[in-house]
RNA sequence: GCCGGGGUAGCUCAGUCGGUAGAGCAGCUCACUCGUAAUGAGCAGGUCAGGGGUUCGAAUCCCCUCUCCGGCUCCA
């Protein structure tokens, strides 16, 4: 008599089955639609295939495509299909790893004779993949001993390396994830069609039952990638693709990609005449044009106001310094490679040694020196120094990217020096301040990330790190935001909290960072005199709210798709007279607006017909276009075209418009 | 830095087999005087990223440098 097992379903109900029943059969017993949709299952939280027999009581979740888990399975299975297609089309290709990632998947290959993929290859591979999907190959799982697996993958060195690593116990989570198995064995998946094995891959699974379940996918791009992310290791060819539960979901995703491209700040920077990167200046060095500089100035001015109101003191420091400063801080130990090379001066001096200067890659040592300039009393703590400090970092050539990763940037940098007792309160109120200011720039969907001690690249003791990390965690909790752990992501001198913000199309950007630092105060031997008349070491908090002005600017451009809200828009109002007899009235409107402190300009009839002037102003994403004609001149009104509306408002009184614009600017709408 | 792909007018791009460069938009001039997303005509605009090589001849083929793009690695 066969044994019964109890299967608990996500809705809390339980059902009895004969031992050996598969998740596929469970799904079928619940409903045909579920059975048809199912791609995999989770048993007690563990991924399994639908065909894996259940032999004990279990909490079972049937995974369907239209879920995060389901898409992960689809993507991973699609990656296998891609690998099969590549090995068919490129005999001798070595396969590395091919996981599911956010929104898609990739697979790394090593092609014979150093061959590389072209865009045409991508199309061919996609065609081959469609054939494999059409053939509806079954994914069959089996477990092999290490020796059998090594033999099976005799001509796949990357797979063998993973197996060896797992066997020797040196595997990290990534390797273990690839190899599956249960410690004495590894699992492999065979793609079987008509009894023939078309492809086999080392894999933990799970996979869809057969390739026919796949189909809504697209290969996106080819890229180089290091084997195991090791800069010194071999460079593989990576193909990125995306896969979804339906054609509609795929189309939607591709549309999102287009939308992101449309918002690209590098493209809008040219279109809206905001900034550029003249080749003559050098890589990663931007110039801001009048309109971009205007937006930037407004951003900075508002930031200054807010900092002033929150008891920050403004300081300034030079762009270059003698090397000793960065030796003391430790930056030269960690970051000499990514600093602009030193300037050696006065080498003809008596001892011939001369002096070495560096461009500053950061501002903190300067602020420390300001603190240290005289004896500080506990009465003046916390001391908050703020500076728009321009720094230079020699970013590696391949990482420079628009305004988000540049070689010359301006940090809205502040350093707070306080007592240990003040630390908790200071961190908490700082976080409130940061979030509040970010909201004023139109960002309001946040989560926090806590980055801990970086292994092998950190100064200070574990005790100091633990203390600092816990202080940050305490500050982060209770803000009502999700807190995500970023293990090993801290700076060399301390852990950090970063504020991650979602933009208008749901992309996450790292915005502000708050770092707690017990190291610099020691290195620079900072002190204050306490109430007990003894000398104490202050705690130092590093923080940047924008991060860098350039980067924040880029995020705002992409967030707003170049359509800045009125308070930030370089031109708030464009006045268009219908014909040149309305010019004097148009100028009066512009004068009035400018007198009220708005940024208004007039485009008269000599630069085109009304339709073309309207078109241009709309292309420039001006918040308000005012059209003025005969009736407006007679009645003191304007025709208002608010950005985003295709419905012009006629006969709006000038006073009413001014009031409306003023309110909008004031409220940062 | 590494892998791959690019650089032709301000912008977007075409340019065949190696035979000294073309369009649209933008700009300028003139005409049009117009109520909501492109009026028309004309003009002007290029050391084909820079340097070297091959060739009778190079935007085109080769090499180097700069620079951009997609990734990887990195990001104080």
XYZ file of C-alpha atoms (C1' of nucleotides) in Angstrom:
745
model
C 0.000 0.000 0.000
C 1.525 3.317 -1.065
C 2.235 5.991 1.474
C 0.196 9.213 1.667
C 1.778 12.642 1.898
C 0.228 15.969 2.844
C 0.776 18.899 0.533
C 0.101 22.335 1.932
C -0.787 24.987 -0.632
C -0.063 28.731 -0.438
C -3.709 29.501 0.363
C -3.320 27.486 3.579
C -5.307 24.470 2.466
C -3.836 20.970 2.535
C -4.376 18.021 0.257
C -3.426 14.373 0.459
C -1.512 12.678 -2.327
C 0.205 9.399 -2.918
C 3.921 9.632 -2.275
C 5.696 10.095 -5.575
C 3.153 12.500 -6.922
C 4.801 15.294 -8.910
C 4.068 19.016 -8.633
C 2.726 18.812 -12.187
C 0.173 16.283 -11.026
C -0.676 18.396 -8.000
C -1.236 21.355 -10.316
C -3.429 19.226 -12.562
C -5.492 18.150 -9.580
C -6.120 21.795 -8.733
C -7.074 22.926 -12.194
C -6.236 22.468 -15.855
C -5.395 26.106 -16.358
C -2.916 26.046 -13.508
C -1.427 22.836 -14.854
C -1.010 24.374 -18.263
C 0.525 27.588 -16.991
C 2.851 25.998 -14.450
C 6.581 26.291 -15.137
C 8.129 25.054 -11.889
C 7.414 24.653 -8.214
C 8.752 25.558 -4.821
C 8.728 22.870 -2.151
C 9.330 24.224 1.344
C 10.833 27.245 -0.376
C 13.191 25.137 -2.501
C 13.012 25.384 -6.274
C 12.083 22.098 -7.940
C 10.949 20.951 -11.345
C 7.342 20.051 -11.991
C 8.421 16.482 -12.732
C 10.251 15.920 -9.423
C 8.318 13.349 -7.341
C 7.318 14.508 -3.868
C 8.100 11.932 -1.178
C 7.282 13.691 2.062
C 4.893 16.216 3.557
C 5.618 19.546 1.996
C 4.465 23.134 1.561
C 4.131 23.454 -2.190
C 3.852 26.493 -4.395
C 3.139 26.068 -8.088
C 5.121 28.710 -9.970
C 3.360 30.350 -12.903
C 5.020 32.529 -15.569
C 3.408 35.821 -14.618
C 5.276 36.107 -11.323
C 8.782 37.100 -10.313
C 9.672 33.464 -9.732
C 8.021 32.317 -12.934
C 9.863 34.860 -15.029
C 13.121 33.810 -13.401
C 12.496 30.224 -14.510
C 11.520 31.321 -18.016
C 14.626 33.433 -18.315
C 16.941 30.787 -17.035
C 15.424 28.198 -19.358
C 15.651 30.609 -22.258
C 19.338 31.052 -21.447
C 19.767 27.282 -21.839
C 18.005 27.395 -25.171
C 20.353 30.164 -26.248
C 23.365 28.124 -25.195
C 22.061 25.176 -27.175
C 21.560 27.379 -30.226
C 25.073 28.795 -29.892
C 26.704 25.391 -29.530
C 24.811 24.219 -32.610
C 25.760 27.224 -34.716
C 29.298 27.555 -33.395
C 30.775 24.079 -33.005
C 33.521 24.059 -30.414
C 32.025 26.947 -28.441
C 32.718 26.635 -24.733
C 29.903 27.618 -22.427
C 30.480 29.350 -19.103
C 27.495 30.459 -17.048
C 24.046 31.710 -17.935
C 21.819 32.972 -15.157
C 18.567 34.877 -15.072
C 19.009 38.524 -14.150
C 16.651 41.445 -13.574
C 14.452 41.674 -16.687
C 16.314 38.984 -18.595
C 19.230 36.632 -18.779
C 22.678 36.255 -20.236
C 25.042 33.482 -21.121
C 28.829 33.698 -21.426
C 30.637 31.900 -24.218
C 34.191 31.302 -25.301
C 34.207 30.867 -29.063
C 36.871 28.886 -30.899
C 39.802 30.825 -32.361
C 38.821 33.950 -30.459
C 35.773 34.474 -32.663
C 33.278 37.077 -31.559
C 29.553 37.521 -32.078
C 28.218 40.098 -34.484
C 24.731 41.555 -34.629
C 23.990 39.254 -37.552
C 24.972 36.308 -35.379
C 22.418 37.448 -32.839
C 19.658 37.210 -35.427
C 20.851 33.737 -36.471
C 20.979 32.574 -32.870
C 17.481 33.896 -32.291
C 16.204 31.968 -35.300
C 17.858 28.815 -34.035
C 16.308 29.386 -30.624
C 12.860 29.643 -32.181
C 13.434 26.306 -33.855
C 14.384 24.765 -30.502
C 11.253 26.224 -28.905
C 9.190 24.831 -31.733
C 10.739 21.375 -31.272
C 9.402 21.434 -27.712
C 12.426 19.717 -26.175
C 11.926 18.341 -22.698
C 14.218 19.517 -19.870
C 15.314 16.382 -18.031
C 17.099 16.612 -14.728
C 19.536 14.072 -13.394
C 22.209 13.902 -10.732
C 25.741 12.819 -11.476
C 28.736 12.056 -9.309
C 31.616 14.478 -9.628
C 33.603 11.995 -11.719
C 30.734 11.305 -14.081
C 30.059 14.999 -14.424
C 33.725 15.757 -15.147
C 33.664 13.085 -17.828
C 30.443 14.393 -19.315
C 31.875 17.899 -19.564
C 35.283 16.709 -20.754
C 35.460 19.416 -23.401
C 33.879 22.167 -21.319
C 36.668 23.631 -19.184
C 34.502 26.274 -17.508
C 31.977 23.671 -16.382
C 34.800 21.439 -15.146
C 36.238 24.338 -13.180
C 32.908 24.850 -11.439
C 32.563 21.130 -10.675
C 36.092 20.957 -9.301
C 35.467 23.953 -7.126
C 32.273 22.476 -5.758
C 33.994 19.181 -5.065
C 36.889 20.836 -3.255
C 34.459 22.766 -1.109
C 35.838 26.079 -2.356
C 32.667 26.940 -4.172
C 31.017 30.250 -3.495
C 27.284 30.741 -3.692
C 27.465 31.408 -7.417
C 29.221 28.127 -8.171
C 26.931 26.179 -5.909
C 24.003 27.798 -7.648
C 25.286 26.612 -10.993
C 26.019 23.092 -9.959
C 23.061 22.146 -7.818
C 23.157 18.674 -6.385
C 23.300 17.887 -2.714
C 26.959 17.866 -1.760
C 27.983 14.509 -3.168
C 26.751 15.139 -6.636
C 25.869 17.814 -9.153
C 22.751 18.122 -11.236
C 22.578 18.430 -14.982
C 19.770 19.179 -17.385
C 19.420 17.453 -20.709
C 17.307 18.854 -23.468
C 15.634 15.843 -24.997
C 13.713 15.611 -28.214
C 12.517 12.332 -29.783
C 14.719 10.442 -27.359
C 17.862 12.264 -28.479
C 19.839 14.545 -26.217
C 20.164 17.873 -27.994
C 22.030 19.710 -25.261
C 23.244 19.180 -21.750
C 24.176 21.755 -19.159
C 25.380 21.775 -15.596
C 22.595 23.409 -13.682
C 20.749 23.611 -10.425
C 17.430 24.314 -12.090
C 14.572 24.393 -12.043
C 13.480 24.598 -15.629
C 10.241 24.686 -17.511
C 9.066 21.167 -18.463
C 9.822 21.762 -22.131
C 11.055 24.478 -24.462
C 7.572 24.886 -25.909
C 6.713 26.883 -22.794
C 9.117 29.594 -23.933
C 8.856 32.053 -26.752
C 8.453 35.679 -25.696
C 12.140 36.482 -25.785
C 14.580 38.716 -27.613
C 18.350 38.864 -27.723
C 19.493 42.391 -26.991
C 23.225 42.820 -27.146
C 26.666 41.284 -27.138
C 29.270 42.357 -24.639
C 32.581 41.276 -23.245
C 32.654 39.909 -19.723
C 35.439 38.532 -17.585
C 35.264 34.909 -16.524
C 34.276 35.045 -12.857
C 34.441 38.823 -13.043
C 38.198 38.608 -12.787
C 39.926 41.471 -14.525
C 43.012 39.317 -15.087
C 41.074 36.294 -16.272
C 39.890 35.374 -19.749
C 37.437 37.639 -21.529
C 34.281 35.880 -22.635
C 31.554 36.859 -25.053
C 28.306 37.551 -23.276
C 24.931 37.685 -24.957
C 22.159 39.504 -23.127
C 18.547 38.728 -23.753
C 15.182 39.309 -22.208
C 12.281 36.900 -21.774
C 8.730 37.337 -20.559
C 5.584 35.394 -19.879
C 3.805 36.761 -22.940
C 4.392 38.662 -26.147
C 2.556 41.593 -24.606
C 4.822 41.663 -21.555
C 7.851 41.461 -23.840
C 6.561 44.321 -25.965
C 5.941 46.356 -22.840
C 9.488 45.756 -21.655
C 10.959 46.718 -25.016
C 8.858 49.847 -24.873
C 10.296 50.641 -21.449
C 13.776 50.310 -22.890
C 12.850 52.744 -25.649
C 11.403 55.100 -23.083
C 14.637 54.958 -21.107
C 16.545 55.725 -24.282
C 14.272 58.655 -25.016
C 15.028 60.025 -21.551
C 18.769 59.502 -21.795
C 20.310 62.649 -20.340
C 23.129 62.541 -22.857
C 20.655 62.796 -25.693
C 18.463 65.392 -23.965
C 21.576 67.331 -23.033
C 22.186 67.917 -26.725
C 18.548 68.406 -27.696
C 17.867 70.927 -24.955
C 21.293 72.580 -25.227
C 22.156 71.910 -21.577
C 25.749 70.661 -21.578
C 28.386 68.981 -23.706
C 31.679 67.130 -23.517
C 34.025 68.854 -25.967
C 36.623 66.401 -27.141
C 39.210 69.143 -26.841
C 38.800 69.197 -23.052
C 39.066 65.508 -22.382
C 37.051 62.471 -21.480
C 34.578 62.854 -18.649
C 34.934 66.631 -18.402
C 31.686 68.489 -19.010
C 30.858 72.078 -19.846
C 27.434 73.419 -18.917
C 25.772 75.649 -21.499
C 23.661 78.642 -20.415
C 20.439 76.675 -19.994
C 22.086 73.769 -18.218
C 24.077 76.114 -16.027
C 20.871 77.930 -15.124
C 19.173 74.725 -13.993
C 22.287 73.802 -12.104
C 22.442 77.180 -10.415
C 18.820 76.883 -9.283
C 19.523 73.402 -7.915
C 22.545 74.680 -6.043
C 20.835 77.778 -4.726
C 17.981 75.797 -3.304
C 20.410 73.372 -1.741
C 22.323 76.260 -0.146
C 19.138 77.689 1.320
C 18.166 74.388 2.857
C 21.617 73.797 4.304
C 21.759 77.276 5.705
C 18.420 76.716 7.408
C 19.738 73.497 8.931
C 22.788 74.998 10.624
C 25.448 74.075 8.119
C 28.416 76.393 7.811
C 29.803 77.048 4.374
C 33.490 76.505 3.771
C 35.778 76.494 0.742
C 38.924 74.596 -0.072
C 41.449 74.543 -2.924
C 41.575 72.039 -5.763
C 45.133 70.896 -5.184
C 47.113 69.925 -2.144
C 50.453 68.474 -1.099
C 50.503 64.711 -1.079
C 50.917 64.466 2.668
C 47.268 65.228 3.175
C 46.155 62.190 1.241
C 48.849 60.043 2.796
C 47.462 60.890 6.205
C 43.883 60.255 5.086
C 44.879 56.946 3.529
C 43.410 57.756 0.135
C 46.756 57.398 -1.581
C 47.000 53.856 -0.232
C 43.651 52.857 -1.661
C 43.025 55.128 -4.605
C 46.340 56.301 -6.072
C 45.389 54.557 -9.332
C 42.266 56.549 -9.786
C 43.741 59.913 -8.884
C 45.135 62.228 -11.532
C 48.905 61.767 -11.536
C 50.982 63.918 -9.183
C 52.623 67.221 -10.030
C 56.236 67.384 -8.891
C 57.321 70.924 -8.121
C 60.414 72.714 -6.833
C 62.632 69.782 -7.633
C 65.643 72.071 -7.948
C 65.620 72.824 -4.227
C 68.478 72.191 -1.818
C 67.886 68.520 -1.223
C 66.425 68.057 -4.687
C 63.392 66.413 -3.210
C 60.832 68.996 -4.194
C 57.167 68.906 -3.332
C 54.437 66.740 -4.772
C 50.928 68.028 -5.325
C 47.740 66.198 -6.230
C 44.401 67.331 -7.578
C 41.940 66.555 -4.820
C 39.755 63.500 -5.342
C 37.663 64.446 -2.322
C 37.111 67.164 0.206
C 37.135 65.575 3.627
C 40.763 66.221 4.673
C 40.311 69.924 4.010
C 37.284 70.093 6.247
C 39.182 68.204 8.907
C 41.942 70.805 8.777
C 39.400 73.577 9.189
C 38.102 71.797 12.284
C 41.622 71.344 13.588
C 42.622 74.947 13.004
C 41.887 75.746 16.638
C 40.898 73.980 19.805
C 37.269 72.932 19.615
C 34.928 72.809 22.557
C 32.125 70.321 23.042
C 29.888 73.383 23.166
C 30.323 73.983 19.429
C 29.532 70.440 18.374
C 28.025 69.259 16.191
C 29.983 71.255 13.668
C 28.610 70.920 10.134
C 30.814 72.062 7.251
C 29.365 72.275 3.778
C 31.026 72.886 0.445
C 30.232 72.503 -3.218
C 33.638 70.953 -3.654
C 34.926 70.206 -7.125
C 37.054 67.080 -7.204
C 38.899 65.190 -9.897
C 39.107 61.446 -10.226
C 40.891 59.608 -12.970
C 38.118 57.154 -13.720
C 39.152 54.285 -15.953
C 38.458 55.083 -19.579
C 35.765 52.469 -19.973
C 33.622 53.620 -17.075
C 33.128 57.254 -18.010
C 29.444 57.731 -18.772
C 27.624 60.986 -19.523
C 27.235 63.109 -16.409
C 26.752 60.107 -14.154
C 30.402 59.058 -14.149
C 32.806 61.869 -14.895
C 36.384 62.795 -14.130
C 35.657 66.239 -12.792
C 32.657 66.614 -10.517
C 31.248 68.848 -7.836
C 30.127 67.185 -4.655
C 27.606 68.814 -2.372
C 29.824 67.612 0.371
C 29.331 68.023 4.075
C 31.230 66.720 7.050
C 29.671 66.657 10.441
C 31.865 66.465 13.511
C 30.097 65.510 16.686
C 30.479 63.660 19.951
C 29.728 59.971 20.179
C 26.697 60.810 22.263
C 25.346 63.105 19.561
C 25.960 60.590 16.796
C 22.625 58.754 16.895
C 20.490 61.866 16.921
C 22.629 63.494 14.274
C 22.346 60.503 11.912
C 18.614 60.299 12.335
C 17.940 63.986 11.736
C 20.403 63.997 8.859
C 18.503 61.199 7.166
C 15.242 63.111 7.617
C 16.850 66.208 6.140
C 18.221 64.343 3.158
C 14.908 62.648 2.349
C 13.012 65.887 2.750
C 15.262 67.757 0.341
C 15.175 64.944 -2.206
C 11.381 65.070 -2.136
C 11.587 68.736 -3.035
C 13.343 67.751 -6.244
C 10.458 65.486 -7.167
C 11.836 62.165 -5.935
C 9.641 60.438 -3.403
C 9.958 56.683 -3.750
C 12.916 55.550 -1.666
C 14.581 52.639 -0.025
C 17.758 52.575 2.023
C 20.840 50.467 1.605
C 23.287 49.707 4.393
C 26.795 48.933 3.157
C 29.105 47.058 5.481
C 32.843 46.540 5.890
C 34.608 45.778 2.614
C 36.698 42.631 3.033
C 40.418 43.213 2.652
C 40.029 46.880 1.997
C 39.182 48.515 5.263
C 40.873 50.497 7.982
C 40.040 50.054 11.648
C 39.044 47.247 13.951
C 36.020 44.986 13.681
C 34.689 46.500 16.910
C 34.761 49.985 15.446
C 33.059 48.770 12.297
C 30.370 46.953 14.217
C 29.655 49.980 16.329
C 29.461 52.297 13.341
C 27.344 49.856 11.341
C 24.856 49.444 14.169
C 24.605 53.218 14.615
C 23.715 53.565 10.944
C 21.260 50.688 11.111
C 19.517 52.300 14.073
C 19.231 55.579 12.206
C 17.875 53.875 9.102
C 15.259 51.866 10.916
C 12.161 53.722 11.874
C 12.097 55.866 8.769
C 9.360 53.677 7.373
C 11.530 52.673 4.429
C 12.808 49.312 3.327
C 16.386 48.671 4.394
C 18.527 46.468 2.166
C 21.890 45.087 3.209
C 24.844 45.560 0.862
C 27.484 43.295 2.329
C 31.039 44.580 1.862
C 29.955 47.726 0.044
C 31.263 50.269 2.533
C 34.085 52.771 2.095
C 37.515 51.874 3.452
C 37.017 54.152 6.448
C 33.467 53.297 7.398
C 30.054 51.829 6.604
C 27.440 53.834 4.778
C 23.749 54.269 4.225
C 22.731 55.170 0.746
C 19.367 56.484 -0.284
C 18.073 54.749 -3.389
C 15.370 56.605 -5.289
C 13.027 55.364 -7.985
C 12.485 57.695 -10.896
C 9.402 58.336 -12.989
C 9.822 55.120 -14.974
C 10.753 52.948 -12.026
C 14.514 52.866 -12.371
C 16.519 52.965 -9.170
C 19.288 55.501 -8.736
C 21.686 55.708 -5.851
C 21.328 59.224 -4.548
C 22.623 60.414 -1.189
C 25.184 58.647 0.918
C 25.831 58.975 4.620
C 29.048 57.481 5.935
C 30.097 57.079 9.501
C 33.815 57.363 10.069
C 35.876 56.624 13.182
C 39.078 56.393 11.143
C 39.778 59.878 9.814
C 39.470 61.480 13.260
C 42.186 59.082 14.467
C 44.404 59.490 11.446
C 44.266 63.264 11.763
C 44.339 63.146 15.562
C 41.222 65.261 15.871
C 40.135 66.371 19.305
C 37.681 68.500 21.162
C 37.634 69.550 24.791
C 34.754 68.027 26.693
C 32.765 69.267 29.665
C 35.167 67.298 31.808
C 38.045 69.437 30.472
C 39.530 66.298 28.933
C 40.354 65.805 25.283
C 38.047 63.557 23.277
C 37.911 62.207 19.762
C 34.999 63.492 17.676
C 33.013 61.258 15.352
C 32.917 62.225 11.703
C 29.977 61.828 9.350
C 30.549 62.219 5.614
C 27.534 62.908 3.518
C 26.626 64.015 0.032
C 23.000 64.706 -0.720
C 23.096 65.066 -4.485
C 26.111 62.820 -4.588
C 27.526 65.017 -7.261
C 25.786 67.978 -8.799
C 26.482 66.554 -12.257
C 25.048 63.166 -11.492
C 22.005 64.585 -9.743
C 21.452 66.846 -12.722
C 21.515 63.792 -14.985
C 19.041 61.954 -12.773
C 16.675 64.918 -12.797
C 16.902 65.201 -16.575
C 16.001 61.523 -16.932
C 13.374 61.598 -14.190
C 11.577 64.524 -15.817
C 12.470 63.458 -19.376
C 13.846 66.983 -19.807
C 10.496 68.556 -18.881
C 11.679 70.317 -15.736
C 9.013 71.564 -13.351
C 8.544 75.317 -13.521
C 10.803 76.091 -10.564
C 13.738 74.357 -12.281
C 12.979 75.077 -15.931
C 15.578 77.291 -17.597
C 12.808 79.065 -19.496
C 9.486 79.097 -17.673
C 7.398 81.027 -20.148
C 7.689 81.667 -23.869
C 5.510 84.466 -25.196
C 4.410 84.208 -28.822
C 2.660 87.167 -30.460
C 0.292 86.069 -33.201
C 1.626 88.708 -35.563
C 4.059 91.580 -35.290
C 1.389 94.121 -34.384
C 1.129 92.189 -31.097
C 4.858 92.455 -30.401
C 4.625 95.489 -28.073
C 2.007 93.722 -25.970
C 4.125 90.568 -25.948
C 7.125 92.509 -24.691
C 4.998 94.064 -21.957
C 3.997 90.577 -20.804
C 7.630 89.419 -20.798
C 8.709 92.544 -18.886
C 5.982 91.984 -16.323
C 6.993 88.333 -15.823
C 10.675 89.151 -15.552
C 9.877 91.915 -13.064
C 8.034 89.329 -10.977
C 11.155 87.162 -10.991
C 10.212 84.657 -13.673
C 12.276 83.455 -16.569
C 10.355 84.490 -19.662
C 11.321 85.070 -23.258
C 9.651 86.321 -26.376
C 9.809 84.715 -29.791
C 8.404 87.139 -32.323
C 6.950 86.511 -35.729
C 10.211 87.026 -37.600
C 11.335 83.558 -36.556
C 8.464 81.732 -38.183
C 4.779 81.260 -38.369
C 2.863 80.751 -35.163
C 2.554 76.993 -35.663
C 6.277 76.530 -36.080
C 7.067 78.751 -33.090
C 4.670 76.745 -30.968
C 6.237 73.565 -32.173
C 9.675 74.769 -31.256
C 8.659 75.909 -27.788
C 7.003 72.541 -27.191
C 10.112 70.735 -28.350
C 12.068 72.797 -25.856
C 9.646 71.569 -23.160
C 8.889 75.059 -21.889
C 6.292 74.807 -19.078
C 4.094 77.616 -20.405
C 3.615 78.985 -23.893
C 1.593 82.187 -23.984
C 0.014 83.148 -27.288
C -1.134 86.746 -27.512
C -3.315 88.254 -30.227
C -5.919 90.953 -30.805
C -8.382 89.909 -28.121
C -5.582 89.625 -25.556
C -4.282 93.098 -26.329
C -7.807 94.441 -25.901
C -8.576 92.620 -22.665
C -5.232 92.241 -20.880
C -5.308 88.482 -21.250
C -3.112 85.707 -22.610
C -3.723 82.345 -24.258
C -2.136 79.745 -21.960
C -0.645 76.512 -23.244
C 0.403 74.470 -20.260
C 2.982 71.807 -21.052
C 1.407 68.399 -21.335
C -1.996 69.748 -22.306
C -3.244 69.885 -25.860
C -6.024 72.144 -24.825
C -5.071 75.849 -24.904
C -6.841 78.068 -22.384
C -7.986 81.324 -23.940
C -8.657 84.690 -22.321
C -6.728 84.053 -19.111
C -6.097 87.307 -17.291
C -2.403 88.110 -16.878
C -2.763 88.537 -13.109
C -4.371 85.123 -12.828
C -1.569 83.536 -14.829
C 1.122 85.216 -12.717
C -0.549 83.993 -9.565
C -0.770 80.467 -10.896
C 2.862 80.372 -11.977
C 4.018 81.864 -8.688
C 2.198 79.182 -6.722
C 3.603 76.448 -8.898
C 7.164 77.695 -8.494
C 6.777 78.167 -4.764
C 5.456 74.667 -4.261
C 8.052 73.073 -6.530
C 5.306 71.440 -8.532
C 42.066 49.079 -18.034
C 39.613 44.719 -20.860
C 36.103 42.746 -24.993
C 33.079 44.332 -29.059
C 31.168 48.318 -32.164
C 31.484 53.449 -33.881
C 33.508 58.856 -35.254
C 31.261 62.149 -42.560
C 28.038 69.856 -41.850
C 25.553 72.360 -35.249
C 21.969 67.676 -35.123
C 20.221 62.901 -37.552
C 22.230 60.198 -41.294
C 23.528 58.529 -46.886
C 28.075 57.890 -49.534
C 28.417 51.450 -54.529
C 34.395 48.287 -56.507
C 39.553 53.043 -53.741
C 38.460 57.902 -58.499
C 38.857 64.617 -54.130
C 31.332 64.468 -50.529
C 25.267 64.469 -50.286
C 20.181 64.935 -47.923
C 16.756 66.461 -44.100
C 16.541 69.467 -39.835
C 19.038 73.655 -37.493
C 21.601 78.557 -39.166
C 21.601 83.114 -42.380
C 18.864 86.356 -46.145
C 14.366 87.694 -48.473
C 9.189 87.277 -48.998
C 4.800 85.800 -46.094
C 1.644 88.952 -40.811
C -0.295 84.287 -39.378
C -4.972 82.199 -32.809
C -2.157 76.733 -31.377
C 3.125 70.991 -33.214
C 7.038 72.197 -39.436
C 5.059 78.849 -45.040
C 8.047 79.307 -49.343
C 12.460 80.560 -52.025
C 17.522 81.361 -51.889
C 22.380 81.241 -49.443
C 26.009 79.410 -46.515
C 28.062 75.354 -44.014
C 33.039 69.654 -44.318
C 41.492 69.150 -43.540
C 35.372 62.930 -43.758
C 38.234 62.807 -35.306
C 43.920 63.487 -35.539
C 48.601 61.448 -37.253
C 51.320 57.936 -40.153
C 51.396 54.129 -44.077
C 49.837 51.425 -48.820
C 48.403 53.430 -53.726
C 48.874 57.084 -59.792
C 44.766 58.204 -56.491
C 42.097 57.076 -49.640
C 35.984 59.202 -46.197
C 36.749 54.108 -48.176
C 42.476 49.523 -47.106
C 46.475 49.025 -42.903
C 48.857 50.953 -38.193
C 48.972 54.401 -33.979
C 46.557 58.149 -30.945
C 42.185 60.700 -29.277
C 37.112 60.161 -28.496
C 32.078 58.053 -28.194
C 28.685 53.781 -27.540
C 27.294 48.637 -25.276
C 29.085 45.573 -21.526
C 32.909 43.615 -17.837
C 35.941 45.157 -13.765
C 35.994 49.522 -10.620
C 33.354 53.685 -8.088
C 36.767 57.151 -1.763
